[in-house]
Amino acid sequence: MINLKQILFFTVLITHIVNAQSKDPILQKLIDNNLIEQKQIKDFEKSQARLKTKNTTSYLYGLFQCEYKSITGNFFSEIGSHDIFDSKKLNEEQQKKENQELTDYLFKLKKCDLLTKEQVQYFQQEINNNSYTYKLQFINDITFKAFKADYMVPDKLKEFAHKLKQNGIIEMQDQNLITAIDNQKIKNPIEMLSYCSKAVIIDPKNYSSEPEKYLELVHQKTAAILPELPFTNFEFQIALDSIMSDEDDKFYDFIVSIQSNGRKYKQKSFYRMYTPSKNKYSSGFIDSQEYYKIFNKILTDQHSPYRLHQITAYNEDTTEEKTFGIMALTKEQEKEFQNPESYLVPSSEDFKNKPTTSEIEKAIEAYTKIGLFSNLTPEQINLGKEKVSQQENSNYNQILSAFPNLIYWFDTELGNLEDPYAELIKEFATISNNEFNPTQISNSFDIEKGKKTTLKFKMDNKYYTKVFKIDNDWIDTDFFDFIKSIATEHKLKGQFYELYTGGQDAQVVFLTKEQYDYIRANKLLLFADQEWEEE
């Protein structure tokens, strides 16, 4: 049965199209042995041409695609799910017949010089073990294992190992890695992390399924990567994620806290999901994409050139929990992995000038001092502080966004297509604490028929009508200037300011002139006309 890792692996190897060659002797053997029909030749050559080089694997991949198309009517795509690969149940007689057909197919592949003697023996044993219930499943397995063999060629692995050494990722252990590659001890690229000086491998199979027994151990192993990361006072709780949860699914998070260098650090990461209708929990282990970020907070506070990265690699393991790596890399080292030939894929981490824990505390004190929290209850303020401590804070905008009704975030590709501008000005009213207080709001929006949409509302006994152009579901940028002009006209105590996001989303905050000047002068928010400062 094909799995997501295999799908992703196909994507790694299928890189670009080259021209197929004519008068191909192996292709002719495939035809002579009735492995493909004349009418399938164009499909075969089209599929084979997707691979970078013409070799044994490319012929097997062409056969796989032809078989897949004959069943589904379409070529196999590396994106999406493919339930067609699930096993069928066969009775003894059906399985015996299927095994004979697969054995015949196997020896035809051998006659076409597409399999070695050892490979024929291996797949014959798999057939005898009733591992396959239909031909496409069998061809898929042969093709996938051929991909893997191409991928794990020792010369390519050694070339990658030398690059690791050149970039200071492997030090004295380099020759040990080369020896392991020569002796075919590297079965999965993730195993190369064992030879890297600042990396660990986390295999869920080596731990208990109970968080009380594995969670601290995993954090201790991760902290051992760098001498700056030891901690004490490990604590955790499992909390319902009220934002992600709904009636159908309940999401639960780990809230981990540790003590390091006299400071308390926290991090929230996903644990598991519960589906009430089925009374079923998902299997739970650490969220490999989030848990380690608690250590990056420590490294940020210490102005370290390193960040911890989650490392992923191709993995044939079909168990639900996958082995992954954590590695400490500098910004320059991370860049070296950003090419399609890399066997190890690090997560993208933020090396920009992020606020430290001390700077975050001072920023919250400053927000309080200039009155940004004056309309919040003590409980809302405390909950905001707790949220800040649990999340990754790349800039000050994320810090202030943790407190309610201060920053409004929305996608400029409008989600509400019935009355989007009416929704927007209601949210603008909320973040201004109703200093901006429109009433009698209406906005009819027809993306199918209309080229324009009209927004109407009343404010302080004055009626406003504004026409905006409809450009699919994108916001008309005149909207921002229109709302700002009304704030100026009515001499509101504050004004709306756009914040930097770096994407197609938008963030808006309402500030008095004094608050804006203070925040801008002290760099306590990042506005839309600014950029992050690099280290």
Coordinates of C-alpha atoms in Angstrom, one line a residue:
M1 CA 0.0 0.0 0.0
I2 CA 1.3 3.4 -0.9
N3 CA 1.6 6.0 1.8
L4 CA 2.2 9.7 2.1
K5 CA 5.9 9.3 2.5
Q6 CA 6.1 7.4 -0.7
I7 CA 4.0 10.1 -2.4
L8 CA 6.4 12.8 -1.2
F9 CA 9.4 10.7 -2.2
F10 CA 8.1 10.4 -5.7
T11 CA 7.9 14.2 -5.7
V12 CA 11.6 14.5 -4.6
L13 CA 12.8 12.3 -7.4
I14 CA 10.6 13.4 -10.3
T15 CA 12.3 16.6 -11.1
H16 CA 12.0 17.7 -14.8
I17 CA 11.0 16.5 -18.2
V18 CA 13.5 15.3 -20.8
N19 CA 13.0 14.0 -24.3
A20 CA 12.4 10.2 -24.7
Q21 CA 14.7 8.4 -27.1
S22 CA 13.4 6.3 -30.0
K23 CA 14.4 2.7 -30.9
D24 CA 14.7 1.8 -27.2
P25 CA 15.6 -1.9 -26.9
I26 CA 14.2 -2.2 -23.4
L27 CA 10.9 -0.6 -24.5
Q28 CA 10.8 -3.1 -27.3
K29 CA 11.3 -6.0 -24.8
L30 CA 8.4 -4.6 -22.7
I31 CA 6.2 -4.7 -25.8
D32 CA 7.3 -8.2 -26.8
N33 CA 6.6 -9.5 -23.3
N34 CA 3.1 -7.9 -23.3
L35 CA 3.9 -5.7 -20.3
I36 CA 2.6 -2.7 -22.3
E37 CA 0.4 -2.4 -25.3
Q38 CA 1.1 -0.4 -28.5
K39 CA -1.6 2.0 -27.5
Q40 CA 0.2 2.7 -24.2
I41 CA 3.6 3.6 -25.7
K42 CA 2.9 7.4 -25.7
D43 CA 1.7 7.3 -22.1
F44 CA 4.7 5.2 -21.2
E45 CA 7.2 7.6 -22.8
K46 CA 5.5 10.6 -21.3
S47 CA 5.7 9.1 -17.8
Q48 CA 9.2 7.9 -18.2
A49 CA 10.3 11.4 -19.4
R50 CA 9.3 12.9 -16.1
L51 CA 12.4 11.4 -14.5
K52 CA 15.7 13.1 -14.7
T53 CA 17.6 10.2 -16.2
K54 CA 16.6 7.1 -18.2
N55 CA 17.5 4.1 -16.1
T56 CA 15.8 1.0 -14.6
T57 CA 13.7 3.0 -12.3
S58 CA 12.3 5.2 -15.1
Y59 CA 11.1 2.1 -17.0
L60 CA 9.4 0.7 -13.9
Y61 CA 7.8 4.1 -13.2
G62 CA 6.5 4.2 -16.8
L63 CA 4.9 0.7 -16.3
F64 CA 3.4 1.9 -13.0
Q65 CA 1.8 4.9 -14.6
C66 CA 0.4 2.9 -17.5
E67 CA -1.1 0.4 -15.1
Y68 CA -2.5 3.2 -12.9
K69 CA -4.1 5.0 -15.9
S70 CA -5.6 1.8 -17.2
I71 CA -7.5 1.4 -13.9
T72 CA -8.3 5.0 -13.1
G73 CA -8.3 6.8 -16.4
N74 CA -5.7 9.3 -15.2
F75 CA -2.0 9.3 -14.4
F76 CA -0.9 9.0 -10.8
S77 CA -0.4 12.4 -9.1
E78 CA 2.1 12.9 -6.3
I79 CA -0.4 15.2 -4.6
G80 CA -3.4 13.9 -2.8
S81 CA -4.7 10.6 -1.3
H82 CA -4.9 7.4 -3.3
D83 CA -7.3 4.9 -1.6
I84 CA -7.0 2.7 -4.7
F85 CA -3.8 1.2 -3.2
D86 CA -5.6 -0.3 -0.2
S87 CA -5.4 -4.1 0.0
K88 CA -8.4 -6.2 -0.9
K89 CA -9.4 -9.4 0.8
L90 CA -8.9 -12.5 -1.2
N91 CA -9.9 -16.1 -0.5
E92 CA -7.3 -18.8 -0.7
E93 CA -8.1 -19.7 -4.3
Q94 CA -8.2 -16.1 -5.5
Q95 CA -4.8 -15.4 -3.7
K96 CA -3.3 -18.4 -5.3
K97 CA -4.4 -17.2 -8.8
E98 CA -3.2 -13.7 -8.1
N99 CA 0.2 -15.0 -6.9
Q100 CA 0.7 -17.0 -10.1
E101 CA -0.1 -13.9 -12.3
L102 CA 2.3 -11.8 -10.2
T103 CA 5.1 -14.4 -10.5
D104 CA 4.6 -14.4 -14.3
Y105 CA 4.8 -10.6 -14.3
L106 CA 8.0 -10.8 -12.1
F107 CA 9.8 -13.0 -14.5
K108 CA 8.8 -10.9 -17.5
L109 CA 10.5 -7.9 -15.7
K110 CA 13.6 -10.1 -15.3
K111 CA 13.6 -11.0 -19.0
C112 CA 13.4 -7.3 -19.8
D113 CA 16.6 -6.7 -17.6
L114 CA 14.7 -4.5 -15.1
L115 CA 15.4 -6.6 -12.0
T116 CA 18.5 -8.3 -10.6
K117 CA 18.6 -11.9 -9.5
E118 CA 18.5 -10.7 -5.9
Q119 CA 15.5 -8.5 -6.5
V120 CA 13.6 -11.3 -8.2
Q121 CA 14.3 -13.5 -5.2
Y122 CA 13.1 -10.8 -2.8
F123 CA 9.8 -10.1 -4.6
Q124 CA 9.1 -13.8 -5.2
Q125 CA 9.3 -14.3 -1.5
E126 CA 6.9 -11.3 -1.0
I127 CA 4.5 -12.9 -3.4
N128 CA 4.8 -16.2 -1.6
N129 CA 4.0 -14.4 1.7
N130 CA 0.7 -13.1 0.1
S131 CA 1.9 -9.5 0.4
Y132 CA 0.0 -8.3 -2.7
T133 CA -3.6 -8.7 -3.6
Y134 CA -3.5 -7.1 -7.1
K135 CA -0.9 -6.1 -9.8
L136 CA -0.9 -2.3 -9.3
Q137 CA 0.0 -2.8 -5.7
F138 CA 2.8 -5.1 -6.7
I139 CA 4.2 -2.7 -9.4
N140 CA 4.0 0.2 -7.0
D141 CA 6.1 -1.7 -4.5
I142 CA 8.7 -2.6 -7.1
T143 CA 8.9 0.9 -8.4
F144 CA 9.1 2.5 -5.0
K145 CA 11.9 0.3 -3.9
A146 CA 13.8 1.1 -7.1
F147 CA 13.3 4.8 -6.3
K148 CA 14.7 4.2 -2.9
A149 CA 17.8 2.3 -4.3
D150 CA 18.5 5.2 -6.7
Y151 CA 18.0 7.7 -3.8
M152 CA 20.4 5.9 -1.5
V153 CA 23.3 5.4 -3.9
P154 CA 26.5 5.5 -1.7
D155 CA 28.3 8.0 -3.9
K156 CA 25.5 10.5 -3.5
L157 CA 25.3 10.0 0.2
K158 CA 29.1 10.5 0.6
E159 CA 28.9 13.7 -1.5
F160 CA 26.3 15.0 0.9
A161 CA 28.3 13.9 3.9
H162 CA 31.3 15.9 2.6
K163 CA 29.0 19.0 2.3
L164 CA 28.0 18.5 5.9
K165 CA 31.7 18.5 6.9
Q166 CA 32.5 21.6 4.8
N167 CA 29.8 23.5 6.6
G168 CA 30.9 22.5 10.1
I169 CA 27.9 20.3 10.7
I170 CA 30.0 17.1 10.9
E171 CA 33.3 17.4 12.7
M172 CA 35.6 14.5 13.8
Q173 CA 32.9 11.9 13.2
D174 CA 33.1 12.5 9.4
Q175 CA 35.1 9.4 8.6
N176 CA 32.8 7.3 10.7
L177 CA 29.9 8.4 8.5
I178 CA 31.7 7.6 5.3
T179 CA 32.5 4.1 6.7
A180 CA 28.8 3.6 7.6
I181 CA 27.8 4.6 4.1
D182 CA 30.3 2.2 2.5
N183 CA 29.1 -0.6 4.8
Q184 CA 25.4 0.2 3.8
K185 CA 24.5 0.9 7.4
I186 CA 22.6 4.1 6.5
K187 CA 19.1 2.9 5.7
N188 CA 17.4 6.2 6.1
P189 CA 19.0 9.7 5.7
I190 CA 17.8 10.7 9.1
E191 CA 20.4 8.2 10.5
M192 CA 23.1 10.6 9.4
L193 CA 22.2 12.8 12.3
S194 CA 23.9 10.3 14.6
Y195 CA 27.2 11.5 13.1
C196 CA 26.4 15.2 13.4
S197 CA 27.9 17.1 16.3
K198 CA 24.8 19.1 17.3
A199 CA 21.9 16.9 16.6
V200 CA 19.7 14.2 18.1
I201 CA 17.2 11.6 16.6
I202 CA 13.8 11.2 18.3
D203 CA 12.2 7.9 17.6
P204 CA 8.7 7.5 19.3
K205 CA 9.1 3.8 19.4
N206 CA 11.8 4.2 22.0
Y207 CA 9.5 5.9 24.5
S208 CA 6.5 5.1 26.6
S209 CA 3.1 6.2 25.3
E210 CA 2.4 8.0 28.5
P211 CA 3.4 11.8 28.6
E212 CA 4.4 11.5 32.2
K213 CA 7.1 9.1 31.2
Y214 CA 8.4 10.4 27.9
L215 CA 7.8 14.2 27.7
E216 CA 10.6 15.3 30.0
L217 CA 13.0 12.7 28.6
V218 CA 12.5 14.0 25.1
H219 CA 13.1 17.6 26.3
Q220 CA 16.3 16.5 28.2
K221 CA 17.6 14.8 25.1
T222 CA 16.9 17.9 23.0
A223 CA 18.5 20.1 25.5
A224 CA 21.7 18.1 25.3
I225 CA 22.4 19.4 21.8
L226 CA 24.0 22.6 23.1
P227 CA 25.6 23.4 26.4
E228 CA 23.4 26.6 26.7
L229 CA 20.2 24.6 27.0
P230 CA 20.1 22.5 30.3
F231 CA 17.0 23.2 32.4
T232 CA 15.4 22.3 35.7
N233 CA 11.8 22.4 37.1
F234 CA 10.2 20.6 34.2
E235 CA 6.4 20.8 34.4
F236 CA 3.6 20.2 32.0
Q237 CA -0.2 20.3 31.7
I238 CA -2.6 19.0 29.1
A239 CA -5.1 21.7 28.1
L240 CA -8.1 22.0 25.8
D241 CA -7.4 24.2 22.8
S242 CA -10.6 26.3 22.9
I243 CA -9.7 28.1 19.6
M244 CA -9.1 25.0 17.5
S245 CA -11.8 22.8 19.1
D246 CA -15.4 22.6 18.0
E247 CA -18.4 20.3 18.5
D248 CA -16.9 17.7 16.2
D249 CA -13.3 17.6 17.3
K250 CA -11.6 18.5 20.6
F251 CA -7.9 19.5 20.3
Y252 CA -5.6 19.2 23.3
D253 CA -2.2 20.9 23.8
F254 CA 0.8 20.4 26.0
I255 CA 1.8 23.5 28.0
V256 CA 5.4 22.8 29.0
S257 CA 7.4 25.0 31.4
I258 CA 11.1 24.8 32.3
Q259 CA 13.6 26.9 34.3
S260 CA 16.8 28.0 32.6
N261 CA 19.3 30.7 33.5
G262 CA 17.1 32.0 36.2
R263 CA 14.1 32.4 33.9
K264 CA 10.9 30.5 33.4
Y265 CA 10.1 29.5 29.8
K266 CA 6.8 28.1 28.4
Q267 CA 5.7 26.6 25.2
K268 CA 2.4 25.3 23.8
S269 CA 2.4 22.5 21.3
F270 CA -0.3 20.1 20.0
Y271 CA -0.8 16.8 21.8
R272 CA -3.8 14.9 20.5
M273 CA -7.4 15.2 19.1
Y274 CA -10.6 13.7 20.5
T275 CA -13.7 13.0 18.3
P276 CA -16.7 12.9 20.7
S277 CA -19.0 11.3 18.1
K278 CA -16.7 8.3 17.8
N279 CA -15.3 8.4 21.3
K280 CA -11.9 8.2 19.7
Y281 CA -8.5 9.8 20.5
S282 CA -5.8 10.3 18.0
S283 CA -2.5 8.8 19.0
G284 CA -0.5 11.4 21.0
F285 CA 3.2 12.2 21.1
I286 CA 5.1 15.5 21.0
D287 CA 4.4 17.9 18.1
S288 CA 7.8 17.7 16.4
Q289 CA 7.1 21.1 14.7
E290 CA 6.6 23.0 17.9
Y291 CA 7.9 21.5 21.1
Y292 CA 11.5 22.4 20.6
K293 CA 10.8 26.1 20.1
I294 CA 11.0 26.5 23.9
F295 CA 14.7 26.1 23.5
N296 CA 14.9 28.7 20.7
K297 CA 13.5 31.2 23.2
I298 CA 16.5 30.4 25.4
L299 CA 18.9 30.8 22.5
T300 CA 17.2 34.1 21.5
D301 CA 17.7 35.5 25.1
Q302 CA 21.4 34.5 24.9
H303 CA 21.8 36.1 21.4
S304 CA 23.1 32.7 20.2
P305 CA 23.9 32.3 16.5
Y306 CA 22.2 28.9 16.7
R307 CA 18.5 27.9 16.4
L308 CA 17.1 24.4 16.8
H309 CA 15.5 23.0 13.7
Q310 CA 13.2 20.0 13.1
I311 CA 14.8 17.7 10.6
T312 CA 12.8 15.5 8.3
A313 CA 13.9 13.0 5.7
Y314 CA 12.4 10.3 3.5
N315 CA 11.1 7.5 5.7
E316 CA 9.7 4.2 4.5
D317 CA 8.3 3.5 8.0
T318 CA 4.5 3.3 7.8
T319 CA 3.9 3.6 11.5
E320 CA 1.8 6.5 12.6
E321 CA 4.5 8.2 14.7
K322 CA 7.6 9.0 12.6
T323 CA 11.2 9.3 13.5
F324 CA 12.5 12.9 13.2
G325 CA 15.6 14.8 14.1
I326 CA 16.4 18.1 15.9
M327 CA 19.6 19.9 14.9
A328 CA 21.3 23.2 15.9
L329 CA 22.2 25.2 12.9
T330 CA 23.4 28.8 12.3
K331 CA 21.7 30.9 9.7
E332 CA 24.5 30.2 7.1
Q333 CA 24.3 26.4 7.8
E334 CA 20.5 26.4 7.3
K335 CA 20.9 28.0 3.9
E336 CA 23.2 25.1 2.8
F337 CA 20.2 22.7 3.1
Q338 CA 18.0 24.8 0.9
N339 CA 18.5 22.8 -2.3
P340 CA 16.6 19.9 -3.9
E341 CA 19.5 17.5 -3.5
S342 CA 19.6 17.8 0.3
Y343 CA 18.9 14.5 2.1
L344 CA 17.9 16.3 5.3
V345 CA 15.2 19.0 5.4
P346 CA 15.4 21.5 8.3
S347 CA 12.5 23.6 9.4
S348 CA 12.7 27.2 8.6
E349 CA 13.6 29.1 11.7
D350 CA 13.6 32.8 12.5
F351 CA 17.1 34.4 12.8
K352 CA 15.7 37.9 12.7
N353 CA 16.1 40.3 15.6
K354 CA 13.3 38.8 17.8
P355 CA 12.4 40.3 21.1
T356 CA 14.0 38.6 24.1
T357 CA 12.1 37.6 27.2
S358 CA 13.2 40.7 29.0
E359 CA 12.3 42.9 26.1
I360 CA 8.8 41.3 25.9
E361 CA 8.3 42.0 29.6
K362 CA 9.3 45.6 29.1
A363 CA 7.0 46.0 26.1
I364 CA 4.0 44.8 28.0
E365 CA 4.9 47.3 30.8
A366 CA 5.1 50.0 28.2
Y367 CA 1.7 49.0 26.6
T368 CA 0.2 49.2 30.0
K369 CA 1.8 52.6 30.7
I370 CA 0.4 54.3 27.6
G371 CA -3.1 52.9 28.1
L372 CA -3.4 50.2 25.5
F373 CA -4.9 47.9 28.1
S374 CA -7.2 50.4 29.8
N375 CA -10.3 48.8 28.4
L376 CA -9.3 45.3 29.3
T377 CA -10.2 43.5 32.5
P378 CA -7.4 42.1 34.8
E379 CA -8.4 38.6 33.7
Q380 CA -8.0 39.5 30.0
I381 CA -4.6 41.0 30.7
N382 CA -3.4 38.0 32.6
L383 CA -4.7 35.6 29.9
G384 CA -2.9 37.7 27.3
K385 CA 0.4 37.5 29.2
E386 CA 0.0 33.8 29.6
K387 CA -0.6 33.4 25.8
V388 CA 2.5 35.5 25.1
S389 CA 4.6 33.2 27.3
Q390 CA 3.4 30.0 25.5
Q391 CA 3.7 31.2 21.9
E392 CA 6.7 32.0 19.6
N393 CA 7.0 35.8 19.4
S394 CA 8.8 36.8 16.2
N395 CA 8.0 40.5 16.6
Y396 CA 6.1 42.9 18.8
N397 CA 2.9 42.6 16.7
Q398 CA 2.5 39.0 17.9
I399 CA 2.9 40.1 21.5
L400 CA 0.2 42.7 21.3
S401 CA -2.1 40.4 19.2
A402 CA -2.2 38.0 22.2
F403 CA -4.4 40.6 24.0
P404 CA -8.1 40.8 22.9
N405 CA -9.7 43.6 20.9
L406 CA -6.5 45.5 20.2
I407 CA -5.3 44.3 16.8
Y408 CA -7.7 43.1 14.1
W409 CA -6.3 40.5 11.7
F410 CA -7.9 39.6 8.4
D411 CA -7.1 38.1 5.0
T412 CA -7.2 40.6 2.1
E413 CA -8.7 37.8 0.1
L414 CA -12.0 38.2 1.7
G415 CA -13.5 35.3 3.5
N416 CA -17.0 36.7 4.0
L417 CA -18.4 37.3 0.5
E418 CA -22.0 38.3 1.5
D419 CA -21.2 41.6 3.3
P420 CA -17.4 41.8 3.8
Y421 CA -17.1 45.5 4.2
A422 CA -19.9 45.6 6.7
E423 CA -18.0 43.0 8.7
L424 CA -14.7 44.9 8.5
I425 CA -16.1 48.2 9.8
K426 CA -17.8 46.3 12.7
E427 CA -14.4 44.9 13.6
F428 CA -12.7 48.2 13.2
A429 CA -15.3 49.6 15.7
T430 CA -14.4 46.9 18.2
I431 CA -10.6 47.6 18.2
S432 CA -11.4 51.3 18.6
N433 CA -13.5 50.6 21.7
N434 CA -16.4 52.1 19.7
E435 CA -14.6 55.4 19.3
F436 CA -15.4 54.7 15.7
N437 CA -19.1 53.8 16.0
P438 CA -20.9 53.4 12.7
T439 CA -24.6 52.2 12.7
Q440 CA -27.2 51.1 10.1
I441 CA -24.5 49.3 8.2
S442 CA -25.3 47.6 4.9
N443 CA -23.2 46.0 2.2
S444 CA -24.5 43.8 -0.6
F445 CA -21.7 41.9 -2.3
D446 CA -22.2 39.7 -5.4
I447 CA -19.0 38.3 -6.7
E448 CA -20.7 36.4 -9.5
K449 CA -22.7 39.3 -11.0
G450 CA -21.4 42.6 -9.8
K451 CA -18.4 44.6 -10.7
K452 CA -19.0 47.0 -7.8
T453 CA -20.3 46.9 -4.2
T454 CA -21.8 49.7 -2.1
L455 CA -21.1 50.1 1.6
K456 CA -23.6 52.3 3.6
F457 CA -23.7 53.4 7.2
K458 CA -24.5 56.2 9.5
M459 CA -22.1 57.9 12.0
D460 CA -22.9 60.8 14.2
N461 CA -26.1 61.7 12.3
K462 CA -24.2 61.7 9.0
Y463 CA -24.9 59.1 6.3
Y464 CA -22.0 57.6 4.2
T465 CA -22.1 55.8 0.9
K466 CA -19.0 54.4 -0.7
V467 CA -18.6 52.3 -3.8
F468 CA -15.8 49.7 -4.0
K469 CA -14.7 47.7 -7.0
I470 CA -15.1 43.9 -7.0
D471 CA -11.9 42.1 -8.1
N472 CA -12.8 38.5 -7.4
D473 CA -12.6 38.2 -3.6
W474 CA -9.7 40.7 -3.1
I475 CA -10.3 43.7 -0.9
D476 CA -10.4 47.1 -2.6
T477 CA -7.4 48.9 -1.1
D478 CA -9.4 52.2 -1.1
F479 CA -11.2 50.8 1.9
F480 CA -8.3 51.6 4.3
D481 CA -8.0 55.2 3.1
F482 CA -11.8 55.7 3.3
I483 CA -12.1 54.6 7.0
K484 CA -9.0 56.7 7.9
S485 CA -10.6 59.7 6.3
I486 CA -13.7 59.3 8.4
A487 CA -11.7 59.0 11.6
T488 CA -10.0 62.3 10.7
E489 CA -13.2 64.0 9.7
H490 CA -14.9 63.1 13.0
K491 CA -11.8 64.1 15.0
L492 CA -11.6 60.7 16.8
K493 CA -9.2 60.4 19.7
G494 CA -7.2 58.0 17.6
Q495 CA -6.5 56.7 14.1
F496 CA -6.3 53.3 12.4
Y497 CA -2.8 52.1 11.5
E498 CA -1.8 49.2 9.3
L499 CA 0.9 46.8 10.7
Y500 CA 3.5 44.8 8.9
T501 CA 2.6 41.2 8.1
G502 CA 4.8 40.2 5.2
G503 CA 2.0 38.4 3.4
Q504 CA -1.5 38.9 1.9
D505 CA -3.1 39.2 5.3
A506 CA -3.6 42.6 7.1
Q507 CA -3.4 43.7 10.7
V508 CA -4.9 47.0 11.9
V509 CA -4.5 48.8 15.3
F510 CA -6.3 51.9 16.7
L511 CA -3.9 54.3 18.5
T512 CA -4.0 57.8 19.7
K513 CA -1.4 60.2 18.2
E514 CA 0.6 60.0 21.4
Q515 CA 0.5 56.2 21.6
Y516 CA 1.6 56.0 17.9
D517 CA 4.5 58.4 18.4
Y518 CA 5.7 56.6 21.5
I519 CA 5.4 53.1 20.0
R520 CA 7.1 54.1 16.8
A521 CA 9.9 55.9 18.6
N522 CA 10.5 52.9 20.9
K523 CA 10.0 50.3 18.1
L524 CA 7.2 48.5 20.1
L525 CA 5.2 47.6 17.0
L526 CA 6.2 47.0 13.4
F527 CA 4.1 49.1 11.0
A528 CA 3.3 48.4 7.4
D529 CA 6.0 50.8 6.0
Q530 CA 8.7 49.0 8.0
E531 CA 10.6 45.8 7.7
W532 CA 12.1 43.4 10.2
E533 CA 15.7 44.3 11.2
E534 CA 18.1 41.6 10.5
E535 CA 20.7 40.6 13.2

